[in-house]
Coordinates of C-alpha atoms and ligand atoms in Angstrom, one line a residue:
X263 CA -19.4 -111.9 -164.5
X264 CA -17.1 -114.2 -162.7
X265 CA -17.5 -114.3 -158.5
X266 CA -14.5 -112.8 -157.0
X267 CA -13.1 -114.4 -153.9
X268 CA -10.7 -112.4 -152.0
X269 CA -8.5 -114.5 -149.4
X270 CA -6.2 -112.2 -146.6
X271 CA -5.0 -113.1 -143.4
X272 CA -7.7 -111.1 -141.5
X273 CA -11.3 -109.8 -143.0
X274 CA -12.4 -106.4 -142.6
X275 CA -16.2 -107.1 -143.0
X276 CA -18.1 -103.9 -144.0
X277 CA -20.1 -102.0 -141.6
X278 CA -22.9 -99.3 -142.2
X279 CA -21.0 -96.6 -140.8
X280 CA -18.1 -97.0 -142.9
X281 CA -17.4 -93.4 -144.0
X282 CA -17.0 -92.3 -140.7
X283 CA -16.4 -95.4 -138.4
X284 CA -12.9 -97.1 -137.7
X285 CA -12.6 -99.1 -141.0
X286 CA -9.9 -98.7 -143.5
X287 CA -10.3 -97.7 -146.8
X288 CA -9.1 -100.7 -148.2
X289 CA -12.0 -102.5 -146.5
X290 CA -14.3 -100.3 -147.7
X291 CA -12.9 -100.4 -151.5
X292 CA -12.5 -104.3 -151.2
X293 CA -16.2 -104.6 -150.1
X294 CA -17.4 -102.7 -153.0
X295 CA -15.3 -105.1 -155.4
X296 CA -17.0 -107.9 -153.6
X297 CA -20.8 -106.5 -154.1
X298 CA -19.8 -105.9 -157.9
X299 CA -18.6 -109.2 -157.6
X300 CA -21.2 -110.9 -155.8
X301 CA -18.0 -112.4 -153.8
X302 CA -16.8 -113.9 -150.5
X303 CA -14.0 -112.8 -148.5
X304 CA -12.1 -115.4 -146.4
X305 CA -9.9 -115.2 -143.7
X306 CA -8.7 -115.7 -139.8
X307 CA -11.4 -114.5 -137.2
X308 CA -8.7 -113.4 -135.1
X309 CA -9.9 -116.0 -132.8
X310 CA -7.8 -118.7 -131.2
X311 CA -9.3 -122.2 -130.3
X312 CA -7.8 -125.1 -128.7
X313 CA -7.7 -127.3 -131.2
X314 CA -8.3 -126.6 -135.2
X315 CA -12.0 -127.6 -136.5
X316 CA -12.0 -125.8 -139.6
X317 CA -15.3 -124.6 -138.9
X318 CA -16.3 -121.9 -141.4
X319 CA -18.3 -118.9 -139.7
X320 CA -20.3 -117.1 -142.7
X321 CA -21.6 -113.4 -142.1
X322 CA -23.2 -111.1 -144.6
X323 CA -23.0 -107.4 -144.2
X324 CA -24.4 -104.7 -146.5
X325 CA -24.2 -107.2 -149.5
X326 CA -20.7 -108.8 -148.7
X327 CA -20.5 -112.4 -147.5
X328 CA -17.4 -113.2 -145.3
X329 CA -16.4 -116.5 -144.5
X330 CA -13.7 -116.6 -141.2
X331 CA -11.7 -119.6 -139.6
X332 CA -10.4 -119.6 -135.9
X333 CA -7.0 -120.7 -135.3
X334 CA -5.0 -122.6 -132.7
X335 CA -2.7 -121.0 -130.4
X336 CA 0.4 -122.9 -131.8
X337 CA -0.8 -121.5 -135.5
X338 CA -1.0 -118.3 -134.2
X339 CA 2.6 -118.1 -132.5
X340 CA 4.3 -119.9 -135.7
X341 CA 2.5 -118.4 -138.6
X342 CA 1.3 -114.8 -137.6
X343 CA 3.4 -113.8 -134.6
X344 CA 6.3 -116.1 -136.1
X345 CA 7.1 -116.5 -139.7
X346 CA 4.8 -113.5 -141.1
X347 CA 5.7 -111.0 -138.7
X348 CA 9.0 -111.8 -137.1
X349 CA 10.9 -113.4 -140.3
X350 CA 9.1 -111.9 -143.6
X351 CA 8.2 -108.7 -142.6
X352 CA 11.5 -107.4 -141.3
X353 CA 13.2 -109.2 -144.2
X354 CA 10.5 -107.7 -146.4
X355 CA 11.5 -104.0 -145.2
X356 CA 15.3 -104.6 -145.4
X357 CA 15.5 -105.2 -141.8
X358 CA 17.8 -108.6 -142.1
X359 CA 19.2 -107.5 -138.3
X360 CA 15.7 -108.2 -137.0
X361 CA 14.3 -110.9 -139.5
X362 CA 14.6 -114.2 -137.0
X363 CA 14.8 -117.6 -139.2
X364 CA 12.8 -120.7 -136.8
X365 CA 12.2 -123.8 -138.1
X366 CA 9.0 -124.2 -136.3
X367 CA 8.1 -120.6 -137.4
X368 CA 8.2 -121.8 -141.2
X369 CA 6.2 -125.2 -140.5
X370 CA 3.6 -123.1 -138.9
X371 CA 3.4 -120.9 -141.9
X372 CA 3.4 -123.4 -144.5
X373 CA 0.4 -125.2 -142.0
X374 CA -1.9 -122.6 -142.0
X375 CA -1.5 -121.8 -145.6
X376 CA -2.7 -125.2 -146.3
X377 CA -5.3 -125.1 -143.4
X378 CA -6.6 -121.8 -145.8
X379 CA -6.5 -124.0 -148.6
X380 CA -8.2 -127.1 -147.3
X381 CA -11.0 -124.7 -145.6
X382 CA -11.6 -122.3 -148.5
X383 CA -10.7 -124.9 -151.6
X384 CA -14.4 -126.2 -151.3
X385 CA -16.1 -123.0 -151.7
X386 CA -14.3 -121.7 -154.8
X387 CA -16.4 -122.7 -157.7
X388 CA -15.0 -123.4 -161.4
X389 CA -15.2 -120.1 -162.5
X390 CA -14.4 -117.9 -159.4
X391 CA -11.5 -115.2 -159.8
X392 CA -9.3 -115.9 -156.5
X393 CA -7.2 -113.0 -155.1
X394 CA -5.0 -113.7 -152.6
X395 CA -3.4 -110.9 -150.4
X396 CA -0.3 -110.3 -148.4
X397 CA 2.9 -111.5 -147.3
X398 CA 0.8 -113.8 -144.7
X399 CA -0.2 -115.9 -147.7
X400 CA 2.2 -116.3 -150.2
X401 CA 2.4 -119.9 -151.2
X402 CA -1.5 -120.3 -150.7
X403 CA -2.0 -120.4 -154.4
X404 CA 0.2 -123.1 -154.7
X405 CA -1.5 -125.1 -152.3
X406 CA -5.0 -124.3 -154.2
X407 CA -3.3 -125.5 -157.2
X408 CA -2.3 -128.8 -155.4
X409 CA -5.8 -129.6 -154.6
X410 CA -6.6 -129.2 -158.3
X411 CA -8.4 -125.8 -158.7
X412 CA -7.3 -123.9 -162.0
X413 CA -9.0 -120.9 -161.5
X414 CA -7.3 -117.8 -162.1
X415 CA -5.7 -116.6 -158.8
X416 CA -4.0 -113.5 -158.4
X417 CA -1.5 -112.4 -155.6
X418 CA -0.9 -108.8 -154.5
X419 CA 2.0 -108.3 -152.2
X420 CA 1.1 -105.2 -149.9
X421 CA 4.5 -104.6 -148.4
X422 CA 8.2 -104.1 -150.1
X423 CA 10.0 -107.0 -152.2
X424 CA 13.4 -106.9 -151.0
X425 CA 16.5 -106.8 -153.4
X426 CA 17.7 -110.2 -154.2
X427 CA 20.8 -110.1 -151.9
X428 CA 18.4 -110.0 -149.0
X429 CA 15.9 -112.0 -150.0
X430 CA 18.6 -114.9 -150.2
X431 CA 19.2 -114.3 -146.4
X432 CA 16.1 -116.3 -146.1
X433 CA 16.3 -120.3 -146.1
X434 CA 14.7 -122.1 -148.6
X435 CA 13.8 -118.7 -150.2
X436 CA 13.6 -120.5 -153.7
X437 CA 10.5 -122.6 -152.3
X438 CA 8.6 -119.9 -151.2
X439 CA 9.3 -117.8 -154.6
X440 CA 8.7 -120.7 -156.9
X441 CA 5.2 -121.5 -155.7
X442 CA 4.7 -117.9 -156.7
X443 CA 4.5 -119.3 -160.1
X444 CA 1.3 -120.8 -159.1
X445 CA -0.5 -117.5 -159.6
X446 CA -1.3 -115.8 -162.9
X447 CA -0.8 -112.6 -162.0
X448 CA 1.4 -111.1 -159.3
X449 CA 0.9 -107.6 -158.5
X450 CA 3.4 -105.0 -156.6
X451 CA 2.8 -101.5 -155.0
X452 CA 5.7 -100.2 -157.2
X453 CA 8.3 -100.5 -160.5
X454 CA 11.0 -100.6 -157.6
X455 CA 9.5 -103.7 -155.8
X456 CA 9.0 -105.1 -159.1
X457 CA 12.2 -104.9 -160.3
X458 CA 13.4 -106.5 -157.3
X459 CA 11.3 -109.3 -157.7
X460 CA 12.3 -109.4 -161.6
X461 CA 16.2 -109.3 -160.7
X462 CA 15.7 -112.1 -158.2
X463 CA 14.1 -114.5 -160.4
X464 CA 17.0 -113.7 -162.9
X465 CA 19.6 -114.5 -161.0
X466 CA 18.5 -116.9 -158.5
X467 CA 16.0 -119.0 -160.4
X468 CA 17.6 -118.7 -164.1
X469 CA 14.1 -117.1 -165.3
X470 CA 13.7 -114.8 -167.9
X471 CA 11.2 -111.5 -167.6
X472 CA 9.3 -110.4 -171.0
X473 CA 9.0 -107.1 -171.4
X474 CA 5.1 -107.0 -171.4
X475 CA 5.5 -108.1 -167.6
X476 CA 5.3 -112.0 -168.3
X477 CA 8.0 -113.7 -166.6
X478 CA 9.2 -117.5 -167.2
X479 CA 10.7 -120.0 -165.1
X480 CA 10.8 -123.4 -166.7
X481 CA 7.5 -124.4 -168.3
X482 CA 5.6 -121.9 -165.8
X483 CA 4.7 -118.3 -166.3
X484 CA 3.3 -115.4 -164.7
X485 CA 2.2 -111.8 -165.1
X486 CA 4.0 -109.5 -162.7
X487 CA 3.2 -105.8 -162.4
X488 CA 3.0 -102.7 -160.4
X489 CA -0.3 -101.8 -159.4
X490 CA 0.3 -98.8 -156.7
X491 CA -2.6 -99.1 -154.4
X492 CA -4.5 -95.7 -153.7
X493 CA -7.4 -94.7 -150.9
X494 CA -10.9 -94.5 -151.5
X495 CA -10.8 -90.7 -152.4
X496 CA -14.8 -90.5 -152.5
X497 CA -15.2 -91.9 -149.2
X498 CA -12.7 -90.2 -147.8
X499 CA -13.9 -87.0 -149.2
X500 CA -17.3 -87.6 -147.1
X501 CA -15.6 -88.5 -144.4
X502 CA -13.6 -85.2 -144.2
X503 CA -17.1 -83.4 -144.9
X504 CA -18.8 -85.0 -141.9
X505 CA -19.3 -83.3 -138.8
X506 CA -17.5 -85.7 -136.3
X507 CA -14.3 -84.4 -139.0
X508 CA -15.3 -81.1 -138.4
X509 CA -15.6 -81.4 -134.5
X510 CA -12.2 -83.3 -134.5
X511 CA -11.1 -80.2 -136.9
X512 CA -12.2 -77.8 -134.3
X513 CA -10.8 -79.7 -131.2
X514 CA -7.3 -79.5 -132.8
X515 CA -7.4 -76.2 -134.1
X516 CA -8.7 -74.9 -130.5
X517 CA -5.9 -76.7 -128.8
X518 CA -3.2 -75.5 -130.9
X519 CA -4.0 -72.2 -130.0
X520 CA -2.1 -70.3 -133.1
X521 CA 0.4 -72.6 -133.2
X522 CA 1.4 -74.9 -136.5
X523 CA 0.7 -78.6 -136.0
X524 CA 2.6 -81.2 -137.5
X525 CA 1.5 -84.6 -138.0
X526 CA 2.3 -88.2 -138.0
X527 CA -0.2 -90.9 -138.0
X528 CA 1.6 -94.7 -138.2
X529 CA 1.0 -97.8 -136.4
X530 CA 3.6 -98.4 -134.0
X531 CA 5.8 -100.2 -136.2
X532 CA 10.1 -99.8 -136.5
X533 CA 9.6 -99.9 -140.3
X534 CA 7.7 -96.1 -140.0
X535 CA 10.9 -94.7 -138.6
X536 CA 9.2 -93.1 -135.8
X537 CA 12.6 -92.7 -133.7
X538 CA 14.3 -91.4 -136.6
X539 CA 11.5 -88.7 -136.9
X540 CA 11.5 -88.0 -133.5
X541 CA 15.9 -87.0 -133.6
X542 CA 14.6 -85.4 -136.6
X543 CA 12.3 -83.2 -134.9
X544 CA 14.6 -82.7 -132.2
X545 CA 17.1 -81.5 -134.3
X546 CA 15.0 -79.1 -135.4
X547 CA 13.8 -77.6 -132.1
X548 CA 18.3 -77.6 -131.3
X549 CA 18.7 -75.4 -134.4
X550 CA 15.3 -73.4 -134.7
X551 CA 14.9 -72.1 -131.3
X552 CA 13.3 -68.9 -132.6
X553 CA 10.5 -71.7 -134.2
X554 CA 10.1 -73.6 -131.2
X555 CA 6.6 -72.0 -129.5
X556 CA 5.3 -71.4 -133.3
X557 CA 4.6 -75.3 -133.7
X558 CA 4.5 -78.6 -132.0
X559 CA 4.6 -82.4 -133.3
X560 CA 1.7 -84.7 -133.0
X561 CA 2.3 -88.3 -133.6
X562 CA -0.8 -90.8 -133.4
X563 CA 0.7 -94.2 -133.1
X564 CA -1.3 -97.1 -132.2
X565 CA 0.0 -99.9 -130.7
X566 CA 0.7 -103.1 -132.7
X567 CA 1.5 -106.6 -133.0
X568 CA 1.7 -106.4 -129.0
X569 CA 3.0 -110.2 -129.2
X570 CA 5.9 -109.5 -131.2
X571 CA 9.1 -108.5 -129.1
X572 CA 10.8 -106.2 -131.3
X573 CA 7.5 -104.2 -131.0
X574 CA 7.7 -104.3 -127.5
X575 CA 11.5 -102.8 -127.5
X576 CA 10.2 -99.9 -130.2
X577 CA 7.4 -98.8 -127.9
X578 CA 9.8 -98.7 -124.8
X579 CA 12.2 -96.7 -126.9
X580 CA 9.9 -93.9 -128.6
X581 CA 8.1 -93.8 -124.7
X582 CA 11.9 -92.7 -123.8
X583 CA 12.9 -90.6 -126.2
X584 CA 9.6 -88.9 -126.6
X585 CA 9.8 -87.9 -122.7
X586 CA 13.4 -86.9 -123.2
X587 CA 12.5 -84.3 -125.8
X588 CA 9.7 -82.9 -123.8
X589 CA 12.0 -82.9 -120.7
X590 CA 14.4 -80.8 -122.4
X591 CA 12.3 -78.6 -124.6
X592 CA 8.8 -77.9 -123.0
X593 CA 7.8 -74.6 -121.3
X594 CA 5.4 -74.2 -118.7
X595 CA 2.5 -73.6 -121.8
X596 CA 4.2 -75.4 -124.9
X597 CA 4.8 -79.4 -125.0
X598 CA 7.0 -80.0 -128.6
X599 CA 5.9 -83.4 -129.0
X600 CA 2.1 -84.7 -128.3
X601 CA 3.1 -88.5 -128.4
X602 CA -0.7 -90.4 -128.5
X603 CA -0.8 -94.1 -128.3
X604 CA -4.3 -94.7 -129.3
X605 CA -6.2 -95.0 -132.4
X606 CA -8.9 -92.7 -133.7
X607 CA -11.9 -93.3 -135.9
X608 CA -11.5 -92.1 -139.7
X609 CA -13.8 -89.1 -139.5
X610 CA -11.4 -88.3 -136.6
X611 CA -8.4 -88.8 -138.4
X612 CA -10.1 -86.9 -141.5
X613 CA -10.5 -83.8 -139.0
X614 CA -7.2 -83.9 -137.6
X615 CA -5.1 -84.1 -140.8
X616 CA -7.1 -81.2 -142.3
X617 CA -5.9 -79.1 -138.9
X618 CA -2.4 -79.9 -139.3
X619 CA -0.3 -77.3 -141.6
X620 CA 2.3 -80.0 -142.1
X621 CA 2.4 -83.9 -142.6
X622 CA 5.5 -85.8 -141.4
X623 CA 5.6 -89.2 -142.8
X624 CA 8.7 -90.9 -143.2
X625 CA 9.1 -94.5 -142.7
X626 CA 12.2 -96.3 -143.5
X627 CA 10.8 -98.4 -145.7
X628 CA 6.9 -98.8 -146.7
X629 CA 5.3 -100.9 -149.4
X630 CA 2.9 -97.7 -150.1
X631 CA 2.0 -95.6 -147.2
X632 CA -1.6 -94.4 -147.5
X633 CA -1.7 -92.3 -144.7
X634 CA 0.4 -89.7 -147.2
X635 CA -2.6 -90.1 -149.7
X636 CA -5.4 -89.1 -146.9
X637 CA -3.4 -86.5 -145.5
X638 CA -3.1 -84.6 -148.9
X639 CA -7.1 -85.8 -149.4
X640 CA -8.3 -84.2 -146.6
X641 CA -6.7 -80.7 -147.0
X642 CA -8.3 -77.5 -147.8
X643 CA -7.7 -76.7 -151.6
X644 CA -7.7 -73.0 -150.7
X645 CA -5.3 -73.5 -147.6
X646 CA -3.9 -76.7 -148.0
X647 CA -0.8 -78.0 -145.6
X648 CA 2.6 -79.4 -146.6
X649 CA 3.6 -83.0 -147.2
X650 CA 6.8 -84.3 -145.9
X651 CA 7.4 -87.9 -147.5
X652 CA 10.2 -90.2 -147.0
X653 CA 11.6 -90.9 -150.5
X654 CA 11.5 -94.5 -149.5
X655 CA 7.9 -94.9 -149.4
X656 CA 6.3 -96.5 -152.2
X657 CA 4.2 -93.5 -152.5
X658 CA 6.9 -91.0 -153.3
X659 CA 6.9 -92.6 -156.8
X660 CA 3.7 -90.9 -157.4
X661 CA 3.7 -88.0 -154.6
X662 CA 6.7 -86.5 -156.1
X663 CA 5.2 -82.8 -155.4
X664 CA 5.8 -83.4 -151.9
X665 CA 9.0 -82.4 -150.0
X666 CA 10.8 -85.8 -150.1
X667 CA 13.6 -86.9 -147.8
X668 CA 15.9 -89.2 -146.4
X669 CA 14.7 -90.4 -143.3
X670 CA 17.5 -91.6 -141.8
X671 CA 19.0 -88.1 -141.9
X672 CA 18.1 -85.7 -139.0
X673 CA 19.5 -82.8 -141.1
X674 CA 17.2 -83.5 -143.7
X675 CA 13.9 -84.0 -141.7
X676 CA 14.9 -80.5 -139.8
X677 CA 15.2 -78.5 -143.4
X678 CA 12.1 -79.9 -144.5
X679 CA 10.3 -78.9 -141.7
X680 CA 11.8 -75.1 -141.6
X681 CA 11.1 -75.1 -145.6
X682 CA 7.3 -76.4 -145.0
X683 CA 6.9 -73.6 -142.2
X684 CA 7.9 -70.8 -144.8
X685 CA 6.5 -72.4 -147.7
X686 CA 4.6 -69.2 -149.2
X687 CA 0.8 -70.1 -150.1
X688 CA 1.2 -69.9 -153.6
X689 CA 4.0 -73.2 -153.9
X690 CA 1.6 -74.9 -151.2
X691 CA -1.3 -74.7 -153.4
X692 CA 0.9 -75.3 -156.7
X693 CA 1.9 -78.9 -154.7
X694 CA -0.9 -79.7 -153.4
X695 CA -2.7 -79.6 -156.7
X696 CA -0.4 -81.9 -158.6
X697 CA -0.8 -84.3 -155.2
X698 CA -4.3 -84.4 -155.3
X699 CA -4.9 -84.9 -158.7
X700 CA -2.7 -88.3 -158.3
X701 CA -4.6 -89.0 -155.5
X702 CA -7.5 -88.7 -156.5
X703 CA -7.3 -90.3 -160.1
X704 CA -5.2 -93.5 -159.0
X705 CA -7.4 -94.6 -156.2
X706 CA -8.2 -97.9 -154.4
X707 CA -11.2 -98.2 -157.0
X708 CA -8.6 -97.5 -160.4
X709 CA -6.4 -99.9 -158.3
X710 CA -8.3 -103.3 -158.1
X711 CA -10.2 -102.7 -161.3
X712 CA -6.7 -102.5 -162.8
X713 CA -5.6 -106.1 -160.9
X714 CA -8.9 -107.5 -161.5
X715 CA -8.9 -106.7 -165.0
X716 CA -5.6 -108.2 -165.5
X717 CA -6.8 -111.2 -163.7
X718 CA -9.7 -111.6 -165.6
X719 CA -7.5 -111.2 -168.8
X720 CA -5.3 -114.2 -167.8
X721 CA -6.4 -117.4 -169.3
X722 CA -7.4 -120.1 -166.9
X723 CA -4.7 -122.7 -166.8
X724 CA -4.4 -126.4 -165.8
X725 CA -3.4 -127.2 -162.4
X726 CA -0.3 -128.6 -161.2
Ligands
LIG2240 C1 0.2 -102.0 -145.1 C2 1.9 -101.6 -145.7 C3 0.6 -100.1 -147.6 C4 -3.6 -95.4 -138.8 N1 -3.6 -95.2 -137.3 C5 -5.4 -95.2 -137.2 C6 -5.7 -95.5 -138.7 N2 -4.7 -95.6 -139.3 C7 -4.9 -96.3 -140.8 C8 -4.4 -95.3 -141.9 C9 -4.3 -96.0 -142.9 C10 -3.8 -97.2 -142.3 O1 -4.1 -97.2 -140.9 C11 -2.4 -97.5 -142.4 O2 -2.2 -97.7 -143.6 P1 -0.4 -97.6 -144.3 O3 -0.4 -97.7 -145.4 O4 0.1 -96.4 -143.9 O5 0.4 -98.4 -143.8 P2 0.4 -100.4 -142.9 O6 -1.0 -100.5 -141.7 O7 1.7 -100.6 -142.6 O8 -0.4 -101.1 -144.6 C12 1.6 -100.1 -146.7 C13 -0.8 -100.8 -147.1 O9 -0.5 -101.7 -146.3 C14 -2.1 -100.9 -148.2 O10 -1.4 -101.8 -149.0 O11 0.2 -98.9 -148.5 O12 3.0 -99.9 -147.1 O13 2.9 -101.6 -144.8 O14 -5.7 -96.0 -143.8 O15 -5.5 -94.0 -141.9 N3 -7.1 -95.8 -138.5 C15 -7.8 -95.1 -137.7 N4 -7.1 -95.2 -136.5 C16 -6.0 -94.6 -136.2 O16 -6.2 -94.2 -135.3 N5 -9.2 -95.2 -138.0

């Protein structure tokens, strides 16, 4: 079996307490793939140094080797906080109003991708499969080819691919997309993002797409397909059954004091639609005064990307809005919105999900959204909760038995909460069974097997 080299911006080294610790399911699943393939996980350590040295730190945990490099302060500013999170993230989430186009960002992005290629390149052996992850590293495949690598190299995009008409707002967009032709396999979360990519290739690059998923531009061809990511269902089941999760469940149920809990769990990010969600909830409280004391919304939102200004702005707005909602509706013995800016361990989260009768997950745009799948997996099969999900999350294409809403519409959010509150048990069970069947079957193991299988099936090519 070929070795697998996973390359991503950050490396999540596996830990012994994987089922109950703070580590994500993706890390667990990739670690499993790396153990099977005796591979290596390469990325940025998260540390900054005065000057880039290219020194690689190797660690070995649970049968997986990780290799990390430190980056310079300027690299982090221009590549990570700059091009990745101020330019590509907003653009790819359809927010060209927030996208910043700064030449220094583009230069830093190119430079760090070169630095990745320079340092990981020599670690790659001729027969290795190389799997590059996400928008931080789009041109890495091309950089590796330019250094003579002829291996099979795949790329998976965890976030949406924007419509061609938005993509063209990015300066030098052609160069970025042309660099992707260096890959053998390109994976998207959904058919929708794949379709946007194909449309771009046909419209802007004059390429054409075969029905089997092969894309041709000039003399280059690449296989592009949708590989919807899932959760590590088995790992999550274990987490839900753990004593820690049961304790978290009890804690929530006790503090709910017979009221129904609506839960939301999101990184604090404008793409997650938190402001719109709060406004939809507020509309519900206004329109249904008779329901007020029967429920509350628990929103867990650990801050992310604090060095990027737009994240500071959204944080301030949510602080203000949550305060306003509580000021407007709270009673001496009831607070309508519990807005929590801290993260919890996975087992705690699993317990909170199970304790919540309703999940309100309403991103304005999301590549997939794993929280929706985790909520489903955490439910009691005999008395499951109701999932309200944005139709603009990639997960909505699979989770059709959720209550699907337009996250921009306060009325739809309000109506969906009422529908969920009043849903008869038989309907809850019927919907949940269909959702759970999908979440269990299309899990993260199926995802990585499908992707790695496609990569294994690709023919090794000549460099260029
Ligand atoms: C990107 C794409 C795509 C959240 N709070 C805590 C915590 N989390 C965990 C959740 C879940 C993960 O973080 C979030 O995953 P999402 O999929 O919801 O969103 P992004 O972070 O934006 O991820 C997304 C994903 O990549 C995978 O391809 O689905 O569309 O944007 O697992 O549980 N975990 C812990 N404590 C928290 O407080 N331990």
